[in-house]
Coordinates of C-alpha atoms (C1' of nucleotides) in Angstrom, one line a residue:
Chain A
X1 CA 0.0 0.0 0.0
X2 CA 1.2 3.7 -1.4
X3 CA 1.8 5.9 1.5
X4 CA -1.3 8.1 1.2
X5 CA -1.2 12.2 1.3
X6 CA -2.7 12.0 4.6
X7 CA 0.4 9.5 5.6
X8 CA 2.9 11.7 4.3
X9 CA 1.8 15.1 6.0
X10 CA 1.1 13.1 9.2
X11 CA 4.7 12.2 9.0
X12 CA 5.6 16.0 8.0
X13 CA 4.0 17.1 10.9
X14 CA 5.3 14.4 13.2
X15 CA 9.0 15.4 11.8
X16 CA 8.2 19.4 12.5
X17 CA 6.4 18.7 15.9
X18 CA 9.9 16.4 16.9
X19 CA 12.5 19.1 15.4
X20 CA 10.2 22.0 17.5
X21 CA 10.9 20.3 20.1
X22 CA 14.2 19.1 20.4
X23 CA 14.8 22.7 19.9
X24 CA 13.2 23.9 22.6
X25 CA 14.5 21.3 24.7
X26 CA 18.0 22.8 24.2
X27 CA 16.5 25.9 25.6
X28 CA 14.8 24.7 28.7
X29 CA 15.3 20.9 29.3
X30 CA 13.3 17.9 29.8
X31 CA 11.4 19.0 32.8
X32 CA 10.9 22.3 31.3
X33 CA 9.8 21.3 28.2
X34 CA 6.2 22.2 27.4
X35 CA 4.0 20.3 25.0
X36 CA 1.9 23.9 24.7
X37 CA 4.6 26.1 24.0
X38 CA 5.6 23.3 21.2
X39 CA 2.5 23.5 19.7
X40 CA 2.7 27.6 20.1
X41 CA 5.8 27.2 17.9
X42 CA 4.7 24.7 15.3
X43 CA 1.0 26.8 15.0
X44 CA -1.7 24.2 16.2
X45 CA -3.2 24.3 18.8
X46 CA -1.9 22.0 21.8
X47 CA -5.0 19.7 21.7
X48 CA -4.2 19.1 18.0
X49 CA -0.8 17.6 19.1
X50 CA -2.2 15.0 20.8
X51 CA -3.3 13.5 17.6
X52 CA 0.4 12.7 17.0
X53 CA 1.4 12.0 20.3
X54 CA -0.4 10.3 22.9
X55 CA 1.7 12.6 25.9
X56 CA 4.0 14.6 26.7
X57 CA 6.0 11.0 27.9
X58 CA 5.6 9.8 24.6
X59 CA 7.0 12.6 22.8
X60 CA 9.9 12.6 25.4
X61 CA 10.4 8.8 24.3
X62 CA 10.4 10.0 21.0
X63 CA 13.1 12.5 21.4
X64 CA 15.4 9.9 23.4
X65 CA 14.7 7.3 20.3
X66 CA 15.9 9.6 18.4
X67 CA 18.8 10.7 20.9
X68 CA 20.2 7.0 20.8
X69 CA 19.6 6.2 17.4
X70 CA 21.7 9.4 17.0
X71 CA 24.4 9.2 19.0
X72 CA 24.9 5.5 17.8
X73 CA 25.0 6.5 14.7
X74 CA 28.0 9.4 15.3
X75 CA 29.8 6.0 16.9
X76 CA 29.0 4.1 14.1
X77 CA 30.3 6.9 11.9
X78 CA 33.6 6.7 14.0
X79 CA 34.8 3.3 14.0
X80 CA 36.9 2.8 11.0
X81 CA 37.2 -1.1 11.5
X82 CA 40.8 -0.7 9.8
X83 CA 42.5 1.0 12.2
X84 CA 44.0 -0.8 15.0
X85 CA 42.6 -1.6 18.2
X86 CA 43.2 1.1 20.3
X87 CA 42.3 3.8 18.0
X88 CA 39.4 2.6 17.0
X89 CA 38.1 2.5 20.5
X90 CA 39.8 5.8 21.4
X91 CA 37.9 7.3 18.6
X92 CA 34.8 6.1 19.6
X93 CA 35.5 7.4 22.9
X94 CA 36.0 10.9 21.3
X95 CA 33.2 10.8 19.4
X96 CA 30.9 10.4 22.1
X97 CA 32.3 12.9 23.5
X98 CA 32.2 15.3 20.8
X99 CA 28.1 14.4 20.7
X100 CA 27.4 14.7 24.0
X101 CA 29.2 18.4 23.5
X102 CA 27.5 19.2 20.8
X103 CA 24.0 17.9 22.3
X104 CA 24.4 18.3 25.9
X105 CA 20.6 18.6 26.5
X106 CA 19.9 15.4 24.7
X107 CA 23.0 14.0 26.3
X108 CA 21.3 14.6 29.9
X109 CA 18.3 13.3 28.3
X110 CA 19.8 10.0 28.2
X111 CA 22.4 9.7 30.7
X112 CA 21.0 12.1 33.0
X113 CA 18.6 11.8 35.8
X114 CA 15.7 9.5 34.8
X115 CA 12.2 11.7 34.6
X116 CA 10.5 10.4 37.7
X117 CA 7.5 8.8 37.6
X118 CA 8.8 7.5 33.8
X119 CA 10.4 4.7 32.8
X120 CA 11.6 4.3 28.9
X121 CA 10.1 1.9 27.3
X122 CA 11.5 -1.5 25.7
X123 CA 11.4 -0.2 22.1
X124 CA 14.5 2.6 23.3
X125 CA 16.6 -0.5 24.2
X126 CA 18.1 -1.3 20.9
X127 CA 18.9 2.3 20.3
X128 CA 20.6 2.9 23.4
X129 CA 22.9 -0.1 22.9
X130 CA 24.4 0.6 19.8
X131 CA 27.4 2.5 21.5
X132 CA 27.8 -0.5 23.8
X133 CA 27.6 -2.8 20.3
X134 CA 30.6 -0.8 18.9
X135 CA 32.4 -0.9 21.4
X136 CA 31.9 -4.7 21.9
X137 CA 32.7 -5.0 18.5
X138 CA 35.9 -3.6 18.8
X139 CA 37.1 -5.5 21.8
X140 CA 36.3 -8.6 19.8
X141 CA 37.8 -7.5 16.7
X142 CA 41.1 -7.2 18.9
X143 CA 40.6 -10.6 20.3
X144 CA 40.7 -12.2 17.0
X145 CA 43.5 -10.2 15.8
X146 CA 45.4 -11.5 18.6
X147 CA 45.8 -7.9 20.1
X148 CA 44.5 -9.2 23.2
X149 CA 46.9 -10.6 26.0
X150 CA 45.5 -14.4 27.1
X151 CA 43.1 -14.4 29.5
X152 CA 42.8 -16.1 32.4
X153 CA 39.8 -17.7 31.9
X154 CA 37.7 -19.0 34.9
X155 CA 34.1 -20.0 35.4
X156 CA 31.4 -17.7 33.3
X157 CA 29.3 -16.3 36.0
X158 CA 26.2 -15.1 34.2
X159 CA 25.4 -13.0 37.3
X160 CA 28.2 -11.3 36.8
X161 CA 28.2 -10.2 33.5
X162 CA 24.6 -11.6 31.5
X163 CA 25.1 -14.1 28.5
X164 CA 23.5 -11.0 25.7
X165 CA 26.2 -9.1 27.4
X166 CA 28.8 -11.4 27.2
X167 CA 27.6 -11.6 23.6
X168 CA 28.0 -8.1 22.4
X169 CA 31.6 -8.1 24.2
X170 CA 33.4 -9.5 21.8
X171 CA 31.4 -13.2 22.0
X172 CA 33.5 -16.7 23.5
X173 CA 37.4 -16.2 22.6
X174 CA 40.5 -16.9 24.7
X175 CA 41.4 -13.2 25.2
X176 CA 38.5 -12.1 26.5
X177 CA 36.8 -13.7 30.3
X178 CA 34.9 -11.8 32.7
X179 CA 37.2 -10.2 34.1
X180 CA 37.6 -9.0 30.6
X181 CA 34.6 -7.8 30.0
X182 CA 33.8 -6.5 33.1
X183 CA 36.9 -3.7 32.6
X184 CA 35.0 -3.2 29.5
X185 CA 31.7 -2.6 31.4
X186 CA 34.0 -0.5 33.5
X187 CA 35.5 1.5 30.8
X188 CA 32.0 2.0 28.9
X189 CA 30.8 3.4 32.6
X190 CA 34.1 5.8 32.9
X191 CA 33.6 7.0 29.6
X192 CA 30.2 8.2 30.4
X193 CA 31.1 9.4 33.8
X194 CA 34.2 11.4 32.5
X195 CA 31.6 13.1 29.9
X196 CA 28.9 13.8 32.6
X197 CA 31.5 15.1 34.9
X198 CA 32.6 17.5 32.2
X199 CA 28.8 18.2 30.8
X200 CA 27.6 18.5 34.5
X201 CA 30.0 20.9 35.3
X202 CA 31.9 18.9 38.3
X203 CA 35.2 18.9 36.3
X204 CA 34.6 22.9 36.2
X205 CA 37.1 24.1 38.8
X206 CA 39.5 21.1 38.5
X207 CA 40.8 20.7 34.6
X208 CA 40.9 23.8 32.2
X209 CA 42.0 21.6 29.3
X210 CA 39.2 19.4 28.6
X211 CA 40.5 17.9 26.1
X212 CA 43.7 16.8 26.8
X213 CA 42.4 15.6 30.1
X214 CA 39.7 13.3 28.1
X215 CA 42.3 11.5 26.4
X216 CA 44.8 11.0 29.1
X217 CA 41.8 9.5 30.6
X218 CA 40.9 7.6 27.8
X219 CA 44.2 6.6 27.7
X220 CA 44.0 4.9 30.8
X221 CA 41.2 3.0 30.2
X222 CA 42.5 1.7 27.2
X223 CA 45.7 0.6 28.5
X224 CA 43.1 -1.0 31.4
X225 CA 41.4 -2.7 28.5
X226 CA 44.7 -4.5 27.2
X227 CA 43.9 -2.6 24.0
Chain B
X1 CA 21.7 38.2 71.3
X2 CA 20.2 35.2 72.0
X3 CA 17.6 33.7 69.6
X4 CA 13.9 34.4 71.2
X5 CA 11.3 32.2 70.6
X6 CA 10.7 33.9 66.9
X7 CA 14.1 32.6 66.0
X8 CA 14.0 29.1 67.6
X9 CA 10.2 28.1 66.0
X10 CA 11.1 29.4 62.7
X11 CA 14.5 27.2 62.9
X12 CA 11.8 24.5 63.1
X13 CA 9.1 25.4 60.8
X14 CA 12.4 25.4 58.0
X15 CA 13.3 22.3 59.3
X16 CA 9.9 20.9 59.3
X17 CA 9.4 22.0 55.3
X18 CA 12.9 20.3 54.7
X19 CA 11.8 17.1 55.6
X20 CA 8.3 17.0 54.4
X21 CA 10.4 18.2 50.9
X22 CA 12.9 15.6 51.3
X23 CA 10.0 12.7 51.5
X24 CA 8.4 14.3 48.8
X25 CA 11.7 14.3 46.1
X26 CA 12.3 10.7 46.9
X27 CA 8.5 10.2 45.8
X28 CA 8.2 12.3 42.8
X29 CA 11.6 13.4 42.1
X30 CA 13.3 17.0 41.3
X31 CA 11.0 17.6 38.6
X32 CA 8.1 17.2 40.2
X33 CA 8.9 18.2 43.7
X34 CA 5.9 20.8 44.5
X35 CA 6.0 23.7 46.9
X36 CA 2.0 23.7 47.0
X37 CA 2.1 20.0 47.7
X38 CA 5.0 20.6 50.4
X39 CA 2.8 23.3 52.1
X40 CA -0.3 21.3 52.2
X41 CA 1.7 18.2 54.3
X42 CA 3.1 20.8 56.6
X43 CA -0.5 22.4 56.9
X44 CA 0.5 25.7 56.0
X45 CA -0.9 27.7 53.3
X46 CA 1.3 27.5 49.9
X47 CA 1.9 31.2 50.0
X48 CA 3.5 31.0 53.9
X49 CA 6.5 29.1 52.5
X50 CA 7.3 32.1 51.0
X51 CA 8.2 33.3 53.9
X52 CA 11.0 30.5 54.4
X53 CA 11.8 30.1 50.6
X54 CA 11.8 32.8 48.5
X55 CA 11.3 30.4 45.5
X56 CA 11.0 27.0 44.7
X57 CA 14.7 27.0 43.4
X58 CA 16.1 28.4 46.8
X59 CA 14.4 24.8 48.4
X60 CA 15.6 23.0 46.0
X61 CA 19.1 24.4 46.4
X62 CA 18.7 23.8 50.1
X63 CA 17.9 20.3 49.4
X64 CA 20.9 20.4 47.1
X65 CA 23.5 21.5 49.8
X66 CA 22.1 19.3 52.2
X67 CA 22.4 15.9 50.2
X68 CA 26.1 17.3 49.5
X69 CA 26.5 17.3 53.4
X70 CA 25.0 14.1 54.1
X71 CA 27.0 12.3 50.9
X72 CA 30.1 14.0 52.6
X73 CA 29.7 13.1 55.5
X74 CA 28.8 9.5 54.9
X75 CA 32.4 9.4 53.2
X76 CA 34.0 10.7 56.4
X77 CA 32.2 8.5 58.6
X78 CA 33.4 5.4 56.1
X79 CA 37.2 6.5 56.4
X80 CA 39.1 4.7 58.8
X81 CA 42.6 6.4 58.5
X82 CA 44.0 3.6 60.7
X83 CA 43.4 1.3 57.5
X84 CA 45.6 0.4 54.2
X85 CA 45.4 3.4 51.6
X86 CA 43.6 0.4 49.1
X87 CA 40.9 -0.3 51.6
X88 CA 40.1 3.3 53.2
X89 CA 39.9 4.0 49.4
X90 CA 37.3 0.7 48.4
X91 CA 35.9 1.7 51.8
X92 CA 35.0 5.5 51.0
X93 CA 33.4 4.3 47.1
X94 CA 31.4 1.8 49.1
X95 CA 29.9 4.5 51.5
X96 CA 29.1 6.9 48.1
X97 CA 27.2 3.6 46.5
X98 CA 25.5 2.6 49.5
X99 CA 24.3 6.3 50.6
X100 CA 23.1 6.7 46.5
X101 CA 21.2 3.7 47.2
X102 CA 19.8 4.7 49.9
X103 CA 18.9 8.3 48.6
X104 CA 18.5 7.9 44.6
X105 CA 16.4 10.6 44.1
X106 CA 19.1 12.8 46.1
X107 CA 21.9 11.5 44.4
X108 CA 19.9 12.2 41.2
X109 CA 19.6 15.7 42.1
X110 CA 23.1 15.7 42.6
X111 CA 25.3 14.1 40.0
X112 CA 22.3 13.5 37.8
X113 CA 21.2 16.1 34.8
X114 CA 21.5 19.7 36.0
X115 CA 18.2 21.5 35.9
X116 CA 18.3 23.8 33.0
X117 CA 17.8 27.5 33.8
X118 CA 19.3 26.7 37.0
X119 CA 22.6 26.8 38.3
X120 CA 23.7 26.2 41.6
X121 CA 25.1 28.6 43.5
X122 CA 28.6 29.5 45.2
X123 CA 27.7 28.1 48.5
X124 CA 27.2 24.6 47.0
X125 CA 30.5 23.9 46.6
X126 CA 32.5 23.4 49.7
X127 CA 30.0 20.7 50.4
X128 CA 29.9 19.2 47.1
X129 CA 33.9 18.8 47.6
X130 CA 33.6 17.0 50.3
X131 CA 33.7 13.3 48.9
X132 CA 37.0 15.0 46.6
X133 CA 38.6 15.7 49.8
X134 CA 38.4 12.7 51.9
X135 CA 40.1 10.7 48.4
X136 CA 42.3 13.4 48.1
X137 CA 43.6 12.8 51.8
X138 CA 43.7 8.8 51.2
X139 CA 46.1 9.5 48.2
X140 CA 48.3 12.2 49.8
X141 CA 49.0 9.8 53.2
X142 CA 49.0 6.8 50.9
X143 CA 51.6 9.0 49.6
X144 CA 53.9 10.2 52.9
X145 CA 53.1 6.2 54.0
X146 CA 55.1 5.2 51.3
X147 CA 52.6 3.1 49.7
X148 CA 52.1 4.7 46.4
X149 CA 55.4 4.2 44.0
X150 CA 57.5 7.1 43.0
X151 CA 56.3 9.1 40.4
X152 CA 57.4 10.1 36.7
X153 CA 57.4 13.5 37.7
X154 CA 57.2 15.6 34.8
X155 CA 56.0 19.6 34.9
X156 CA 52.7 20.7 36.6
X157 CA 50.2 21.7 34.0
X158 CA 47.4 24.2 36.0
X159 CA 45.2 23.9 32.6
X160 CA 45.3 20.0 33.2
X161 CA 45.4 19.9 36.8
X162 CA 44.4 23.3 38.4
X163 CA 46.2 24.3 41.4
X164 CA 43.5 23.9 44.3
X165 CA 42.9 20.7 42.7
X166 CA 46.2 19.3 42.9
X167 CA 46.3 20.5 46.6
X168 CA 43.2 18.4 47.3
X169 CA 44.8 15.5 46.2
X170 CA 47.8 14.9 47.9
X171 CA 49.5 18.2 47.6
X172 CA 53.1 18.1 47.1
X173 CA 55.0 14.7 46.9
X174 CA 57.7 12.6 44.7
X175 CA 54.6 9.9 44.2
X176 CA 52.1 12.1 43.0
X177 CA 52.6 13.6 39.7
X178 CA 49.9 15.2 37.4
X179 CA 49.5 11.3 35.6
X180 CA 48.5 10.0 39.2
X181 CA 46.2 13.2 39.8
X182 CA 44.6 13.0 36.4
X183 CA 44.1 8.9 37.5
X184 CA 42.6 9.9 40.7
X185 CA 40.1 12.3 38.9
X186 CA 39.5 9.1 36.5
X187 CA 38.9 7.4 39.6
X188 CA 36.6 9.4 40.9
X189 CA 34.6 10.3 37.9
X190 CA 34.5 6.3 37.2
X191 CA 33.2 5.9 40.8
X192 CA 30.2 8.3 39.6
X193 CA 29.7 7.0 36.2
X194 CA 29.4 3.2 37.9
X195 CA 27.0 4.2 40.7
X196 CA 25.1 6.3 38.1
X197 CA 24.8 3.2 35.5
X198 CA 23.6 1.2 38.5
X199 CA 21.0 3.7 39.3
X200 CA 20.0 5.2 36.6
X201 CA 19.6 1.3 34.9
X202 CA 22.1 1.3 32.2
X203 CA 23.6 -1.9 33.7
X204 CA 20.2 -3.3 34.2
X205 CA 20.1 -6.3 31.7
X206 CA 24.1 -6.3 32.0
X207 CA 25.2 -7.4 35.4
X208 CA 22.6 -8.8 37.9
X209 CA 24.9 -8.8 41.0
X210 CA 25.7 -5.2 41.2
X211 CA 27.0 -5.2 44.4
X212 CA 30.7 -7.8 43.4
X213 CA 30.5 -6.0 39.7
X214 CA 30.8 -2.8 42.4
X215 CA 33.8 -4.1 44.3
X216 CA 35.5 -5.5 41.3
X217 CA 35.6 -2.6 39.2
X218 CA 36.4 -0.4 42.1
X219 CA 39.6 -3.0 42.6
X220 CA 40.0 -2.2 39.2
X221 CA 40.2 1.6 39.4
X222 CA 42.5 1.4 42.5
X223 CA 45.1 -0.8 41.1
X224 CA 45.1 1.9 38.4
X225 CA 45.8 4.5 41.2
X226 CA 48.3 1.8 42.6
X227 CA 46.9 1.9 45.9
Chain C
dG1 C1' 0.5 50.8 75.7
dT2 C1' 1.8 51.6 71.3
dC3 C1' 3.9 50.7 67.2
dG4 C1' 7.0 48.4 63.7
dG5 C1' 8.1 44.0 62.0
dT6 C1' 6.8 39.2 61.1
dC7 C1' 3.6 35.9 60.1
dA8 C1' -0.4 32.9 57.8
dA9 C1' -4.0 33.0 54.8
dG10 C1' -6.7 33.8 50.8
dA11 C1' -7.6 35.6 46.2
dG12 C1' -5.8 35.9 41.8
dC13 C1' -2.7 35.5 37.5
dA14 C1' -0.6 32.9 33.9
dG15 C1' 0.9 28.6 32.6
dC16 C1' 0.8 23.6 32.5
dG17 C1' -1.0 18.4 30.9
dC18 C1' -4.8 16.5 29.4
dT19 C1' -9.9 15.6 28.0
dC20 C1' -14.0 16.5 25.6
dT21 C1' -16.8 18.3 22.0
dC22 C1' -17.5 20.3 17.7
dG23 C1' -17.2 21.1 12.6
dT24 C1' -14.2 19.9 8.8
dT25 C1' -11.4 17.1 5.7
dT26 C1' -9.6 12.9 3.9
dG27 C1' -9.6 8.4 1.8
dC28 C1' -11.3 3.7 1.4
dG29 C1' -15.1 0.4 0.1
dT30 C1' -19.0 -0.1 -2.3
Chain D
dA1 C1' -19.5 8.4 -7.7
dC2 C1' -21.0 8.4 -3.4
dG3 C1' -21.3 7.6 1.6
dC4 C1' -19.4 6.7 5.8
dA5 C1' -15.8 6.2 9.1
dA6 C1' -11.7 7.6 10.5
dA7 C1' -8.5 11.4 11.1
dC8 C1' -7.9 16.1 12.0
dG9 C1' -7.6 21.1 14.0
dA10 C1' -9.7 24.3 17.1
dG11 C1' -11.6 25.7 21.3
dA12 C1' -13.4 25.3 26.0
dG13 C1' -12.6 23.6 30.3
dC14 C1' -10.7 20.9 34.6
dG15 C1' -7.4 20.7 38.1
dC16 C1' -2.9 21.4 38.9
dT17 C1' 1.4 24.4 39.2
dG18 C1' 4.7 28.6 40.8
dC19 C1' 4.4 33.0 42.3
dT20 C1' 2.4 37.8 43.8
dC21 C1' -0.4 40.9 46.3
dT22 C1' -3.4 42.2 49.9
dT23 C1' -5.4 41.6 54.3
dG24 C1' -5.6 40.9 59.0
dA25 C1' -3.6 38.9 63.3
dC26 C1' 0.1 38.5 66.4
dC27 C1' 4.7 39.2 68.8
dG28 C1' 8.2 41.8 71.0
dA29 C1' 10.9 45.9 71.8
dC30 C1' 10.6 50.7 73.3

DNA sequence: GTCGGTCAAGAGCAGCGCTCTCGTTTGCGT
DNA sequence: ACGCAAACGAGAGCGCTGCTCTTGACCGAC
């Protein structure tokens, strides 16, 4: 079946309603973000955005959809599987960060505070994890490549560290264990807390050059990683 | 002059709405914390508070300084200086998880996404730097103990490192460098982004016993510091 | 005892999310 | 080609919010 007119303004209208938005949630942030003064902007009347969206959740889960799918996409974008190891993940690492700079209300969005009383729902879970897939992928490229020291090995402790988990970490290889792949849990968290720190302003009176202070850090993490 | 009875029953009426707001954020978070809703468990009219708060804002700030003091102080409290560097250091993250357990929505309102239009004031800091401190005083007498292996050296960089900073952690001494400051902010941001992934449920379908992927990656982070 | 300062209370304003109703438009099935 | 159901936008309205302003009562120092 043809998309109909009627499908294709709805969708227009659904895109200008989303972009309104996002805009003015750069200017006054998810709690502050007012499905009225959206509609003010687009030109309906607020009711007549409730024809696209159910609630003012719903839109909110549409903008942090659209936040993961994004910023999976710029760490998609920055993986060039050629490049060794290390600087694959360290450019993944940067380009998080350059995301989350460039989008810091969207950023907070999804790494910040959860909205009380709201709880995403299961369709924003494979568009959040497509960071973590990269990354994953990475670590298990190096495995394979026999970049990756031994492991030790030991028991699999599913409690640990689940078996989809496990699974996006570079899969079963003699490199990588749990301890392996819980440093990469660990680096994955650190990456995120280094950014928030930095987005959040509790870096602010400690480091001047951001920059150089996110790659010594990433640095670290790296040389944590084995990679 | 000693407080009259004005003084003393306001004390308590501000320390009455405190509470009641406390109870409420861990019910319906920042964003929906309500003065009206504050006023009517108190029993006062919503336009009284006024004459506590000039603003919503100014309670919440209160709230903010306070959950500063009582993370802080839950650090101190966990640091036994009689202990190795390694554990009074594990010891102190431990406190920080268990107290954001204990108080999510507080350590959302903390370390979580900064509410836009909003910035904290001056007055927040000393007790946000709390937590900073007591690590900073574990690394400088891991330091003088001999317990932390001499440094590279190398030149101080303020941009990296600012000065204040660098005097929290440690201060002056062969084994601390600007590589093992920048690791102890590492640390310390890691400590945050691990508690935060815990909490905020980015770890959810990933690791099911939180509390040894805790201690693990914290060993991790540590051995990094080489404490 | 009086008088200035502090307090609680209530009314009111503008904004919010959301619901309901109403008249109009669109597109599919007959 | 036509009719009907679904989709749509607009508006009114409900109960809530933060905040302001006015009013009247009370306390405490002089």
């Amino acid at each position: 079946m043809p998309p109909t007119v009627r499908d294709r303004v709805r969708a227009e209208v659904t895109a200008e309603i989303t972009a309104v938005a996002r805009r003015q949630l750069a200017e006054v942030g998810a709690a502050g973000l007012s499905l009225r003064a959206v509609a003010r902007e687009v030109g309906m009347a607020s009711s007549a955005v409730y024809r696209y969206f159910a609630s003012r959740d719903e839109l909110l889960t549409r903008l942090i959809t659209d936040g993961y799918d994004a910023l999976g996409a710029a760490a998609e974008a920055a993986d060039d599987p050629g490049a060794a190891p290390r600087e694959r993940w360290l450019g993944v690492c940067r380009a998080v960060r350059s995301w989350a700079r460039a989008h810091p209300h969207e950023y907070a969005l999804l790494y910040g505070s959860p909205v009380p009383g709201y709880a995403a729902p299961r369709d924003t879970v494979p568009a959040a994890a497509r960071v973590g897939v990269v990354l994953g992928r990475i670590l298990g490229d190096a495995a394979r490549s026999g970049a990756l020291p031994e492991a030790a090995g030991g028991d699999r402790d599913p409690e640990l560290v689940s078996v989809e988990t496990a699974a996006v970490l570079g899969g079963e290889h003699p490199a990588i264990d749990d301890a392996v792949r819980v440093r990469a849990l660990l680096a994955w968290s650190s990456l995120y807390g280094t950014v928030s720190f930095e987005l959040f302003g509790h870096l602010a009176g400690s480091v001047a050059d951001t920059d150089r202070y996110f790659d010594i850090a990433m640095g670290e993490l790296t040389d944590l990683l084995g990679l």
